[in-house]
Amino acid sequence: MEQITPAPPETTPDVLVVDDTPANLQLLTGMLKKHGYRVRPVPSGRLAIQAVRKIKPDLILLDINMPDMNGYEVCEYFKADAALKDIPVIFISALDETIDKIKAFSAGGVDYITKPFQFNEVEARVQTHLKLRGIQVELELRNSQLQTSFEEVKKLEELQNNLTHMIIHDMRSPLLGVTGFLEILALKGGKTMTSNDLAILSGARSSALVLVDMVNSLLDVCRLEQGQMPLNLGILDLDVLIGNALASLGSLTGKVSLHYQKPTLATLVKCDANLITRVIANLVGNSIKYTPKDGQVTVSFEDIGDGTVKLWVSDTGSGILHEYHQKIFDKFGQVKTQHSNTRYSTGLGLAFCKLAVEAHGGKIGVESEIGKGSTFWIILPHEGSP
Ligand code: ADP
């Protein structure tokens, strides 16, 4: 590819003046030179192209009426070339020539000057467009620097994510080992250990299981984020999924007054049973967690008629400030609340729910008011949907 030398930076601006009338050429060249510009005069369009290809000027003053190639054609030529199109072109026209302003701008000119030349006007226009060009160059430079930094940050973030994922993944097996060994120890020591020691052992095992849970949640969230969790879709009765979800919560469901409004007709949904059961368990588990002991948690659902089914989990708990209604669905999005029925909290549960529901083409949301409680809802495709 042809090499075009740009005008040296931070030096006197380089202006190319193109005019086939020697008197005009001389006049403009003289005026600009006197005021410190570096000027290259050329008498024709073709020579202008040659001059620009040799050294890229900072600005071009271009006569319109020239034999061979007129000013519009020369300008269009520059604008069609990616390497030259950013040079500002100011058209000049003699007194007896009419300038087609529309044509001048549509050919790519930034301005025009008509004869008789008032040097102040010529200088002001040249200076303005040189300044504008300078700002544009600066902006382009900043933009490309920003783009480079953004790409570097993205690469680093990806690297960090991969590393975290690897560490978390590798933590899973030893953690399962710890829980297993603690269980064996508890079984073996059942007869010989004091009840106090057995309680300590059981506490250690519960804590290790919480860690296993955290690791599993993180891995699931990562997999869902990367679209690497295949859905095992089936046609399932929502009532069965809710039953399984409540059963998975075990004794936790006894901590508040729990109502499940079961509809008389079976409602079938198209979903991954394991994922949606865990979503429901998460929502109900949270409601129990953030509701005081004398509070109430209600689970209900309804076919809302547009090929979707809506499920609600409502509680009379602490409620969530409106400004957090979106944030809580982000990874590690947590809000400090007054009531919490358990010690462990990861801020991953709702992120998992959102990703899992959206992977089904569904939606999730919350309506909540401080002091009154929260209603989390999910919308899932009905059994018949494509
Ligand atoms: P975790 O409960 O482990 O912190 P989640 O992602 O499940 O993580 O929830 C994120 C945050 O949303 C919680 O920290 C809590 O502040 C808030 N939250 C979730 N469910 C409820 C609820 N039913 N009532 C009040 N706050 C809730």
mmCIF file of C-alpha atoms and ligand atoms in Angstrom:
data_model
loop_
_atom_site.group_PDB
_atom_site.id
_atom_site.type_symbol
_atom_site.label_atom_id
_atom_site.label_comp_id
_atom_site.label_asym_id
_atom_site.label_seq_id
_atom_site.Cartn_x
_atom_site.Cartn_y
_atom_site.Cartn_z
ATOM 1 C CA MET A 1 0.000 0.000 0.000
ATOM 2 C CA GLU A 2 1.097 3.520 -0.810
ATOM 3 C CA GLN A 3 2.675 5.406 2.105
ATOM 4 C CA ILE A 4 1.379 8.932 2.758
ATOM 5 C CA THR A 5 3.507 11.046 5.101
ATOM 6 C CA PRO A 6 1.409 13.007 7.567
ATOM 7 C CA ALA A 7 2.470 16.624 8.255
ATOM 8 C CA PRO A 8 4.821 16.681 11.270
ATOM 9 C CA PRO A 9 2.785 17.155 14.475
ATOM 10 C CA GLU A 10 3.032 20.173 16.793
ATOM 11 C CA THR A 11 4.539 22.286 13.999
ATOM 12 C CA THR A 12 3.307 25.086 11.784
ATOM 13 C CA PRO A 13 0.132 23.964 10.045
ATOM 14 C CA ASP A 14 0.636 22.777 6.499
ATOM 15 C CA VAL A 15 -1.898 24.282 4.081
ATOM 16 C CA LEU A 16 -2.271 23.215 0.471
ATOM 17 C CA VAL A 17 -3.640 25.966 -1.809
ATOM 18 C CA VAL A 18 -5.043 24.774 -5.143
ATOM 19 C CA ASP A 19 -5.924 27.349 -7.802
ATOM 20 C CA ASP A 20 -5.361 27.480 -11.562
ATOM 21 C CA THR A 21 -5.252 31.304 -11.567
ATOM 22 C CA PRO A 22 -1.653 32.278 -10.798
ATOM 23 C CA ALA A 23 -2.666 35.661 -9.329
ATOM 24 C CA ASN A 24 -5.050 34.045 -6.801
ATOM 25 C CA LEU A 25 -2.526 31.377 -5.949
ATOM 26 C CA GLN A 26 0.098 33.980 -5.305
ATOM 27 C CA LEU A 27 -2.218 36.174 -3.273
ATOM 28 C CA LEU A 28 -3.460 33.419 -0.950
ATOM 29 C CA THR A 29 -0.027 31.833 -0.592
ATOM 30 C CA GLY A 30 1.532 35.187 0.261
ATOM 31 C CA MET A 31 -1.215 36.038 2.803
ATOM 32 C CA LEU A 32 -0.940 32.731 4.627
ATOM 33 C CA LYS A 33 2.867 32.590 4.564
ATOM 34 C CA LYS A 34 3.013 36.088 6.043
ATOM 35 C CA HIS A 35 1.013 34.803 8.999
ATOM 36 C CA GLY A 36 3.259 31.873 9.687
ATOM 37 C CA TYR A 37 1.567 29.015 7.793
ATOM 38 C CA ARG A 38 3.533 26.520 5.778
ATOM 39 C CA VAL A 39 1.970 26.785 2.332
ATOM 40 C CA ARG A 40 2.250 24.568 -0.709
ATOM 41 C CA PRO A 41 0.721 26.168 -3.817
ATOM 42 C CA VAL A 42 -0.395 23.930 -6.706
ATOM 43 C CA PRO A 43 -2.079 25.038 -9.943
ATOM 44 C CA SER A 44 -4.342 22.035 -10.717
ATOM 45 C CA GLY A 45 -6.483 19.267 -9.287
ATOM 46 C CA ARG A 46 -4.176 16.514 -10.481
ATOM 47 C CA LEU A 47 -1.115 18.155 -8.951
ATOM 48 C CA ALA A 48 -3.113 18.640 -5.746
ATOM 49 C CA ILE A 49 -3.752 14.889 -5.567
ATOM 50 C CA GLN A 50 -0.039 14.205 -6.119
ATOM 51 C CA ALA A 51 0.947 16.712 -3.432
ATOM 52 C CA VAL A 52 -1.528 15.281 -0.905
ATOM 53 C CA ARG A 53 -0.387 11.749 -1.614
ATOM 54 C CA LYS A 54 3.187 12.831 -0.873
ATOM 55 C CA ILE A 55 2.506 14.756 2.328
ATOM 56 C CA LYS A 56 -0.898 14.905 3.938
ATOM 57 C CA PRO A 57 -1.707 18.581 4.612
ATOM 58 C CA ASP A 58 -3.596 19.845 7.650
ATOM 59 C CA LEU A 59 -6.045 21.786 5.443
ATOM 60 C CA ILE A 60 -6.768 22.396 1.767
ATOM 61 C CA LEU A 61 -7.974 25.637 0.153
ATOM 62 C CA LEU A 62 -9.492 24.459 -3.110
ATOM 63 C CA ASP A 63 -10.592 26.478 -6.105
ATOM 64 C CA ILE A 64 -13.826 25.307 -7.705
ATOM 65 C CA ASN A 65 -13.534 26.240 -11.359
ATOM 66 C CA MET A 66 -10.447 24.583 -12.737
ATOM 67 C CA PRO A 67 -9.957 22.878 -16.113
ATOM 68 C CA ASP A 68 -9.459 19.112 -16.211
ATOM 69 C CA MET A 69 -10.694 18.282 -12.686
ATOM 70 C CA ASN A 70 -12.881 20.848 -10.950
ATOM 71 C CA GLY A 71 -12.760 21.510 -7.208
ATOM 72 C CA TYR A 72 -15.842 19.379 -6.388
ATOM 73 C CA GLU A 73 -14.304 16.379 -8.173
ATOM 74 C CA VAL A 74 -10.960 16.810 -6.416
ATOM 75 C CA CYS A 75 -12.737 17.069 -3.063
ATOM 76 C CA GLU A 76 -14.858 13.970 -3.762
ATOM 77 C CA TYR A 77 -11.670 12.129 -4.672
ATOM 78 C CA PHE A 78 -10.154 12.909 -1.251
ATOM 79 C CA LYS A 79 -13.354 12.058 0.631
ATOM 80 C CA ALA A 80 -13.515 8.656 -1.046
ATOM 81 C CA ASP A 81 -10.097 7.752 0.320
ATOM 82 C CA ALA A 82 -10.117 6.598 3.960
ATOM 83 C CA ALA A 83 -6.590 7.921 4.491
ATOM 84 C CA LEU A 84 -7.399 11.400 3.172
ATOM 85 C CA LYS A 85 -11.064 11.949 3.917
ATOM 86 C CA ASP A 86 -10.445 13.712 7.221
ATOM 87 C CA ILE A 87 -8.476 16.633 5.700
ATOM 88 C CA PRO A 88 -10.691 19.745 5.960
ATOM 89 C CA VAL A 89 -11.364 21.266 2.547
ATOM 90 C CA ILE A 90 -12.399 24.929 2.206
ATOM 91 C CA PHE A 91 -13.657 25.856 -1.254
ATOM 92 C CA ILE A 92 -12.655 29.146 -2.824
ATOM 93 C CA SER A 93 -14.443 30.810 -5.672
ATOM 94 C CA ALA A 94 -13.725 33.905 -7.707
ATOM 95 C CA LEU A 95 -16.073 36.866 -7.794
ATOM 96 C CA ASP A 96 -17.494 36.030 -11.221
ATOM 97 C CA GLU A 97 -18.133 32.378 -10.269
ATOM 98 C CA THR A 98 -21.258 31.221 -8.527
ATOM 99 C CA ILE A 99 -20.650 28.690 -5.810
ATOM 100 C CA ASP A 100 -23.115 25.814 -5.510
ATOM 101 C CA LYS A 101 -23.143 25.646 -1.709
ATOM 102 C CA ILE A 102 -25.153 22.450 -1.543
ATOM 103 C CA LYS A 103 -22.759 20.772 -3.971
ATOM 104 C CA ALA A 104 -19.771 22.126 -2.041
ATOM 105 C CA PHE A 105 -20.967 20.626 1.250
ATOM 106 C CA SER A 106 -22.201 17.386 -0.246
ATOM 107 C CA ALA A 107 -18.809 16.926 -1.953
ATOM 108 C CA GLY A 108 -17.342 16.997 1.566
ATOM 109 C CA GLY A 109 -16.218 20.641 1.936
ATOM 110 C CA VAL A 110 -16.335 22.116 5.433
ATOM 111 C CA ASP A 111 -16.608 25.773 4.373
ATOM 112 C CA TYR A 112 -16.220 28.185 1.463
ATOM 113 C CA ILE A 113 -14.620 31.589 0.866
ATOM 114 C CA THR A 114 -15.536 33.914 -1.976
ATOM 115 C CA LYS A 115 -13.459 36.583 -3.647
ATOM 116 C CA PRO A 116 -12.456 39.333 -3.031
ATOM 117 C CA PHE A 117 -10.459 37.735 -0.213
ATOM 118 C CA GLN A 118 -10.557 39.535 3.101
ATOM 119 C CA PHE A 119 -7.494 38.180 4.764
ATOM 120 C CA ASN A 120 -9.044 38.349 8.233
ATOM 121 C CA GLU A 121 -11.905 36.185 7.037
ATOM 122 C CA VAL A 122 -9.600 33.705 5.283
ATOM 123 C CA GLU A 123 -7.428 33.436 8.400
ATOM 124 C CA ALA A 124 -10.411 33.093 10.725
ATOM 125 C CA ARG A 125 -11.922 30.287 8.663
ATOM 126 C CA VAL A 126 -8.590 28.501 8.198
ATOM 127 C CA GLN A 127 -7.872 28.754 11.908
ATOM 128 C CA THR A 128 -11.343 27.567 12.942
ATOM 129 C CA HIS A 129 -11.150 24.479 10.769
ATOM 130 C CA LEU A 130 -7.597 23.695 11.846
ATOM 131 C CA LYS A 131 -8.746 23.895 15.466
ATOM 132 C CA LEU A 132 -11.769 21.712 14.783
ATOM 133 C CA ARG A 133 -9.565 19.187 13.028
ATOM 134 C CA GLY A 134 -7.146 19.258 16.002
ATOM 135 C CA ILE A 135 -10.007 18.547 18.405
ATOM 136 C CA GLN A 136 -11.235 15.747 16.170
ATOM 137 C CA VAL A 137 -7.755 14.175 16.038
ATOM 138 C CA GLU A 138 -7.490 14.433 19.827
ATOM 139 C CA LEU A 139 -10.915 12.823 20.245
ATOM 140 C CA GLU A 140 -10.040 9.989 17.881
ATOM 141 C CA LEU A 141 -6.828 9.392 19.814
ATOM 142 C CA ARG A 142 -8.646 9.368 23.169
ATOM 143 C CA ASN A 143 -11.267 7.071 21.716
ATOM 144 C CA SER A 144 -8.733 4.581 20.513
ATOM 145 C CA GLN A 145 -6.888 4.761 23.872
ATOM 146 C CA LEU A 146 -10.201 4.120 25.652
ATOM 147 C CA GLN A 147 -10.966 1.225 23.342
ATOM 148 C CA THR A 148 -7.536 -0.275 24.038
ATOM 149 C CA SER A 149 -7.964 0.132 27.818
ATOM 150 C CA PHE A 150 -11.473 -1.324 27.624
ATOM 151 C CA GLU A 151 -10.204 -4.364 25.749
ATOM 152 C CA GLU A 152 -7.367 -4.817 28.239
ATOM 153 C CA VAL A 153 -9.771 -4.590 31.185
ATOM 154 C CA LYS A 154 -12.100 -7.070 29.469
ATOM 155 C CA LYS A 155 -9.232 -9.500 28.922
ATOM 156 C CA LEU A 156 -8.121 -9.158 32.558
ATOM 157 C CA GLU A 157 -11.673 -9.656 33.764
ATOM 158 C CA GLU A 158 -11.990 -12.788 31.660
ATOM 159 C CA LEU A 159 -8.707 -14.082 33.027
ATOM 160 C CA GLN A 160 -9.813 -13.352 36.582
ATOM 161 C CA ASN A 161 -13.172 -15.045 35.973
ATOM 162 C CA ASN A 162 -11.495 -18.142 34.555
ATOM 163 C CA LEU A 163 -9.104 -18.295 37.469
ATOM 164 C CA THR A 164 -11.881 -17.859 40.031
ATOM 165 C CA HIS A 165 -13.943 -20.483 38.266
ATOM 166 C CA MET A 166 -11.004 -22.891 38.303
ATOM 167 C CA ILE A 167 -10.300 -22.333 42.013
ATOM 168 C CA ILE A 168 -13.955 -22.708 42.964
ATOM 169 C CA HIS A 169 -14.282 -25.811 40.851
ATOM 170 C CA ASP A 170 -11.194 -27.337 42.474
ATOM 171 C CA MET A 171 -12.491 -26.509 45.974
ATOM 172 C CA ARG A 172 -15.530 -28.697 45.494
ATOM 173 C CA SER A 173 -13.893 -32.138 45.793
ATOM 174 C CA PRO A 174 -11.831 -31.448 48.964
ATOM 175 C CA LEU A 175 -14.890 -29.844 50.560
ATOM 176 C CA LEU A 176 -16.991 -32.893 49.792
ATOM 177 C CA GLY A 177 -14.120 -34.918 51.272
ATOM 178 C CA VAL A 178 -14.272 -32.882 54.500
ATOM 179 C CA THR A 179 -18.031 -33.363 54.882
ATOM 180 C CA GLY A 180 -17.677 -37.091 54.175
ATOM 181 C CA PHE A 181 -14.854 -37.555 56.699
ATOM 182 C CA LEU A 182 -16.757 -35.591 59.339
ATOM 183 C CA GLU A 183 -19.758 -37.806 58.777
ATOM 184 C CA ILE A 184 -17.645 -40.962 59.164
ATOM 185 C CA LEU A 185 -16.090 -39.548 62.309
ATOM 186 C CA ALA A 186 -19.525 -38.804 63.762
ATOM 187 C CA LEU A 187 -20.696 -42.333 62.953
ATOM 188 C CA LYS A 188 -17.573 -43.948 64.406
ATOM 189 C CA GLY A 189 -17.517 -41.760 67.484
ATOM 190 C CA GLY A 190 -21.237 -42.134 68.102
ATOM 191 C CA LYS A 191 -20.659 -44.416 71.065
ATOM 192 C CA THR A 192 -17.375 -43.113 72.444
ATOM 193 C CA MET A 193 -17.627 -39.323 72.015
ATOM 194 C CA THR A 194 -19.458 -37.040 74.418
ATOM 195 C CA SER A 195 -22.672 -35.418 73.206
ATOM 196 C CA ASN A 196 -20.868 -32.070 73.309
ATOM 197 C CA ASP A 197 -18.122 -33.303 70.960
ATOM 198 C CA LEU A 198 -20.732 -34.811 68.648
ATOM 199 C CA ALA A 199 -22.520 -31.448 68.524
ATOM 200 C CA ILE A 200 -19.241 -29.756 67.580
ATOM 201 C CA LEU A 201 -18.712 -32.347 64.855
ATOM 202 C CA SER A 202 -22.203 -31.821 63.533
ATOM 203 C CA GLY A 203 -21.656 -28.035 63.534
ATOM 204 C CA ALA A 204 -18.428 -28.496 61.564
ATOM 205 C CA ARG A 205 -20.239 -30.686 59.032
ATOM 206 C CA SER A 206 -23.092 -28.178 58.623
ATOM 207 C CA SER A 207 -20.591 -25.386 58.027
ATOM 208 C CA ALA A 208 -18.728 -27.485 55.460
ATOM 209 C CA LEU A 209 -22.048 -28.239 53.732
ATOM 210 C CA VAL A 210 -22.795 -24.507 53.551
ATOM 211 C CA LEU A 211 -19.460 -24.079 51.762
ATOM 212 C CA VAL A 212 -20.311 -26.922 49.357
ATOM 213 C CA ASP A 213 -23.612 -25.133 48.678
ATOM 214 C CA MET A 214 -21.841 -21.846 48.010
ATOM 215 C CA VAL A 215 -19.398 -23.501 45.618
ATOM 216 C CA ASN A 216 -22.258 -25.236 43.792
ATOM 217 C CA SER A 217 -24.231 -21.986 43.520
ATOM 218 C CA LEU A 218 -21.231 -20.100 42.140
ATOM 219 C CA LEU A 219 -20.510 -22.816 39.603
ATOM 220 C CA ASP A 220 -24.176 -22.885 38.522
ATOM 221 C CA VAL A 221 -24.328 -19.107 38.159
ATOM 222 C CA CYS A 222 -21.114 -19.138 36.070
ATOM 223 C CA ARG A 223 -22.431 -21.935 33.881
ATOM 224 C CA LEU A 224 -25.783 -20.207 33.353
ATOM 225 C CA GLU A 225 -24.052 -16.897 32.593
ATOM 226 C CA GLN A 226 -21.944 -18.566 29.935
ATOM 227 C CA GLY A 227 -24.946 -20.436 28.531
ATOM 228 C CA GLN A 228 -23.236 -23.693 29.403
ATOM 229 C CA MET A 229 -26.031 -25.268 31.386
ATOM 230 C CA PRO A 230 -28.139 -27.362 29.021
ATOM 231 C CA LEU A 231 -31.851 -27.388 29.918
ATOM 232 C CA ASN A 232 -33.411 -30.748 30.424
ATOM 233 C CA LEU A 233 -36.889 -29.680 29.333
ATOM 234 C CA GLY A 234 -39.983 -31.645 30.213
ATOM 235 C CA ILE A 235 -43.724 -31.064 30.629
ATOM 236 C CA LEU A 236 -44.243 -30.849 34.370
ATOM 237 C CA ASP A 237 -47.009 -30.197 36.840
ATOM 238 C CA LEU A 238 -46.159 -26.995 38.710
ATOM 239 C CA ASP A 239 -47.835 -28.384 41.822
ATOM 240 C CA VAL A 240 -45.332 -31.267 41.892
ATOM 241 C CA LEU A 241 -42.398 -28.872 41.468
ATOM 242 C CA ILE A 242 -43.643 -26.713 44.348
ATOM 243 C CA GLY A 243 -44.121 -29.833 46.522
ATOM 244 C CA ASN A 244 -40.539 -30.918 45.810
ATOM 245 C CA ALA A 245 -39.210 -27.407 46.444
ATOM 246 C CA LEU A 246 -40.956 -27.195 49.842
ATOM 247 C CA ALA A 247 -39.784 -30.687 50.754
ATOM 248 C CA SER A 248 -36.173 -29.718 49.915
ATOM 249 C CA LEU A 249 -36.357 -26.920 52.490
ATOM 250 C CA GLY A 250 -36.975 -29.468 55.275
ATOM 251 C CA SER A 251 -37.523 -28.069 58.745
ATOM 252 C CA LEU A 252 -37.027 -24.477 57.521
ATOM 253 C CA THR A 253 -40.682 -24.412 56.371
ATOM 254 C CA GLY A 254 -41.763 -24.744 60.001
ATOM 255 C CA LYS A 255 -40.141 -21.439 60.984
ATOM 256 C CA VAL A 256 -43.035 -19.279 59.761
ATOM 257 C CA SER A 257 -46.664 -19.828 58.889
ATOM 258 C CA LEU A 258 -46.515 -21.182 55.323
ATOM 259 C CA HIS A 259 -49.556 -21.265 53.018
ATOM 260 C CA TYR A 260 -49.625 -22.902 49.660
ATOM 261 C CA GLN A 261 -52.685 -22.076 47.584
ATOM 262 C CA LYS A 262 -52.939 -25.115 45.389
ATOM 263 C CA PRO A 263 -55.267 -24.737 42.376
ATOM 264 C CA THR A 264 -57.848 -27.403 41.619
ATOM 265 C CA LEU A 265 -56.696 -27.984 38.033
ATOM 266 C CA ALA A 266 -53.220 -29.254 37.152
ATOM 267 C CA THR A 267 -51.039 -26.560 35.548
ATOM 268 C CA LEU A 268 -48.395 -27.893 33.237
ATOM 269 C CA VAL A 269 -45.225 -25.969 32.442
ATOM 270 C CA LYS A 270 -42.391 -26.634 30.032
ATOM 271 C CA CYS A 271 -39.203 -26.465 32.063
ATOM 272 C CA ASP A 272 -36.146 -28.123 33.558
ATOM 273 C CA ALA A 273 -37.556 -29.728 36.708
ATOM 274 C CA ASN A 274 -34.333 -29.536 38.705
ATOM 275 C CA LEU A 275 -33.646 -25.873 37.916
ATOM 276 C CA ILE A 276 -37.182 -24.603 38.492
ATOM 277 C CA THR A 277 -37.567 -26.612 41.706
ATOM 278 C CA ARG A 278 -34.390 -24.924 42.956
ATOM 279 C CA VAL A 279 -35.674 -21.501 41.864
ATOM 280 C CA ILE A 280 -38.904 -22.007 43.848
ATOM 281 C CA ALA A 281 -36.954 -23.350 46.843
ATOM 282 C CA ASN A 282 -34.691 -20.272 46.701
ATOM 283 C CA LEU A 283 -37.606 -17.851 46.650
ATOM 284 C CA VAL A 284 -39.502 -19.603 49.449
ATOM 285 C CA GLY A 285 -36.268 -20.063 51.429
ATOM 286 C CA ASN A 286 -35.547 -16.329 51.146
ATOM 287 C CA SER A 287 -39.079 -15.418 52.216
ATOM 288 C CA ILE A 288 -38.716 -17.578 55.303
ATOM 289 C CA LYS A 289 -35.242 -16.179 55.934
ATOM 290 C CA TYR A 290 -36.346 -12.547 55.799
ATOM 291 C CA THR A 291 -39.679 -12.938 57.629
ATOM 292 C CA PRO A 292 -40.007 -12.871 61.441
ATOM 293 C CA LYS A 293 -41.300 -16.007 63.195
ATOM 294 C CA ASP A 294 -44.861 -14.716 63.562
ATOM 295 C CA GLY A 295 -44.955 -13.751 59.856
ATOM 296 C CA GLN A 296 -46.560 -15.463 56.910
ATOM 297 C CA VAL A 297 -45.302 -16.818 53.594
ATOM 298 C CA THR A 298 -47.709 -17.644 50.755
ATOM 299 C CA VAL A 299 -47.047 -19.560 47.546
ATOM 300 C CA SER A 300 -49.552 -19.418 44.687
ATOM 301 C CA PHE A 301 -49.695 -19.567 40.898
ATOM 302 C CA GLU A 302 -52.069 -18.926 38.044
ATOM 303 C CA ASP A 303 -52.296 -19.503 34.319
ATOM 304 C CA ILE A 304 -52.246 -15.873 33.120
ATOM 305 C CA GLY A 305 -53.577 -16.723 29.733
ATOM 306 C CA ASP A 306 -50.902 -15.606 27.237
ATOM 307 C CA GLY A 307 -49.099 -18.914 27.027
ATOM 308 C CA THR A 308 -47.473 -18.302 30.397
ATOM 309 C CA VAL A 309 -47.934 -19.236 34.038
ATOM 310 C CA LYS A 310 -47.156 -16.842 36.895
ATOM 311 C CA LEU A 311 -45.993 -17.996 40.316
ATOM 312 C CA TRP A 312 -45.928 -15.738 43.366
ATOM 313 C CA VAL A 313 -44.039 -16.127 46.647
ATOM 314 C CA SER A 314 -45.272 -13.484 49.102
ATOM 315 C CA ASP A 315 -44.152 -12.766 52.623
ATOM 316 C CA THR A 316 -44.901 -10.379 55.433
ATOM 317 C CA GLY A 317 -41.195 -9.884 56.098
ATOM 318 C CA SER A 318 -38.825 -6.963 56.239
ATOM 319 C CA GLY A 319 -39.445 -5.777 52.680
ATOM 320 C CA ILE A 320 -36.823 -4.341 50.324
ATOM 321 C CA LEU A 321 -36.138 -0.696 49.500
ATOM 322 C CA HIS A 322 -37.242 0.167 45.960
ATOM 323 C CA GLU A 323 -33.693 1.162 44.929
ATOM 324 C CA TYR A 324 -32.552 -2.447 45.488
ATOM 325 C CA HIS A 325 -35.319 -4.167 43.509
ATOM 326 C CA GLN A 326 -33.018 -4.665 40.492
ATOM 327 C CA LYS A 327 -29.694 -4.952 42.307
ATOM 328 C CA ILE A 328 -30.715 -8.000 44.361
ATOM 329 C CA PHE A 329 -30.863 -10.036 41.142
ATOM 330 C CA ASP A 330 -27.190 -9.265 40.429
ATOM 331 C CA LYS A 331 -24.388 -11.608 41.468
ATOM 332 C CA PHE A 332 -23.544 -10.913 45.129
ATOM 333 C CA GLY A 333 -26.325 -8.304 45.249
ATOM 334 C CA GLN A 334 -27.219 -8.089 48.933
ATOM 335 C CA VAL A 335 -29.137 -5.635 51.048
ATOM 336 C CA LYS A 336 -28.874 -5.268 54.803
ATOM 337 C CA THR A 337 -32.224 -6.246 56.332
ATOM 338 C CA GLN A 338 -33.496 -6.263 59.888
ATOM 339 C CA HIS A 339 -34.684 -9.863 59.946
ATOM 340 C CA SER A 340 -32.818 -12.898 58.821
ATOM 341 C CA ASN A 341 -33.559 -16.376 60.067
ATOM 342 C CA THR A 342 -30.208 -17.893 59.122
ATOM 343 C CA ARG A 343 -26.594 -16.893 59.417
ATOM 344 C CA TYR A 344 -25.421 -17.629 55.902
ATOM 345 C CA SER A 345 -25.985 -15.394 52.954
ATOM 346 C CA THR A 346 -24.173 -15.315 49.650
ATOM 347 C CA GLY A 347 -26.103 -12.937 47.421
ATOM 348 C CA LEU A 348 -26.103 -15.632 44.739
ATOM 349 C CA GLY A 349 -29.579 -17.118 45.172
ATOM 350 C CA LEU A 350 -31.559 -14.510 43.226
ATOM 351 C CA ALA A 351 -28.843 -14.200 40.558
ATOM 352 C CA PHE A 352 -29.223 -17.949 40.034
ATOM 353 C CA CYS A 353 -33.053 -17.615 39.923
ATOM 354 C CA LYS A 354 -32.908 -14.820 37.345
ATOM 355 C CA LEU A 355 -30.479 -16.673 35.087
ATOM 356 C CA ALA A 356 -32.390 -19.950 35.389
ATOM 357 C CA VAL A 357 -35.795 -18.345 34.688
ATOM 358 C CA GLU A 358 -34.417 -16.329 31.763
ATOM 359 C CA ALA A 359 -32.793 -19.446 30.318
ATOM 360 C CA HIS A 360 -36.404 -20.730 30.020
ATOM 361 C CA GLY A 361 -37.447 -17.534 28.212
ATOM 362 C CA GLY A 362 -39.263 -16.476 31.388
ATOM 363 C CA LYS A 363 -39.178 -13.419 33.638
ATOM 364 C CA ILE A 364 -38.622 -12.728 37.312
ATOM 365 C CA GLY A 365 -39.368 -9.686 39.451
ATOM 366 C CA VAL A 366 -40.307 -8.346 42.850
ATOM 367 C CA GLU A 367 -42.787 -5.959 44.401
ATOM 368 C CA SER A 368 -41.880 -4.981 47.895
ATOM 369 C CA GLU A 369 -42.403 -2.365 50.545
ATOM 370 C CA ILE A 370 -40.348 -1.850 53.683
ATOM 371 C CA GLY A 371 -42.159 -3.134 56.750
ATOM 372 C CA LYS A 372 -44.969 -4.740 54.733
ATOM 373 C CA GLY A 373 -43.214 -7.585 52.947
ATOM 374 C CA SER A 374 -42.247 -8.745 49.492
ATOM 375 C CA THR A 375 -43.803 -10.617 46.601
ATOM 376 C CA PHE A 376 -41.373 -12.320 44.257
ATOM 377 C CA TRP A 377 -42.850 -13.610 41.004
ATOM 378 C CA ILE A 378 -41.713 -15.681 38.082
ATOM 379 C CA ILE A 379 -43.341 -16.154 34.684
ATOM 380 C CA LEU A 380 -42.724 -19.419 32.848
ATOM 381 C CA PRO A 381 -43.826 -20.684 29.452
ATOM 382 C CA HIS A 382 -46.931 -22.831 29.512
ATOM 383 C CA GLU A 383 -46.739 -26.460 28.448
ATOM 384 C CA GLY A 384 -48.075 -25.746 24.926
ATOM 385 C CA SER A 385 -45.633 -22.942 24.079
ATOM 386 C CA PRO A 386 -42.991 -23.542 21.366
HETATM 387 P P1 ADP B 1 -28.794 -14.113 50.008
HETATM 388 O O1 ADP B 1 -30.150 -14.321 50.555
HETATM 389 O O2 ADP B 1 -27.933 -15.316 50.085
HETATM 390 O O3 ADP B 1 -28.137 -12.873 50.523
HETATM 391 P P2 ADP B 1 -30.107 -13.712 47.464
HETATM 392 O O4 ADP B 1 -29.541 -13.483 46.113
HETATM 393 O O5 ADP B 1 -31.033 -14.851 47.616
HETATM 394 O O6 ADP B 1 -28.898 -13.844 48.443
HETATM 395 O O7 ADP B 1 -30.832 -12.400 47.934
HETATM 396 C C1 ADP B 1 -30.198 -11.139 47.727
HETATM 397 C C2 ADP B 1 -30.703 -10.133 48.718
HETATM 398 O O8 ADP B 1 -32.079 -9.848 48.476
HETATM 399 C C3 ADP B 1 -30.658 -10.619 50.154
HETATM 400 O O9 ADP B 1 -29.398 -10.339 50.711
HETATM 401 C C4 ADP B 1 -31.756 -9.830 50.805
HETATM 402 O O10 ADP B 1 -31.255 -8.585 51.207
HETATM 403 C C5 ADP B 1 -32.741 -9.576 49.685
HETATM 404 N N1 ADP B 1 -33.927 -10.473 49.763
HETATM 405 C C6 ADP B 1 -34.136 -11.581 49.033
HETATM 406 N N2 ADP B 1 -35.341 -12.111 49.314
HETATM 407 C C7 ADP B 1 -35.897 -11.317 50.228
HETATM 408 C C8 ADP B 1 -37.139 -11.313 50.920
HETATM 409 N N3 ADP B 1 -38.060 -12.253 50.700
HETATM 410 N N4 ADP B 1 -37.374 -10.313 51.807
HETATM 411 C C9 ADP B 1 -36.452 -9.368 52.025
HETATM 412 N N5 ADP B 1 -35.270 -9.291 51.408
HETATM 413 C C10 ADP B 1 -34.984 -10.252 50.520
#
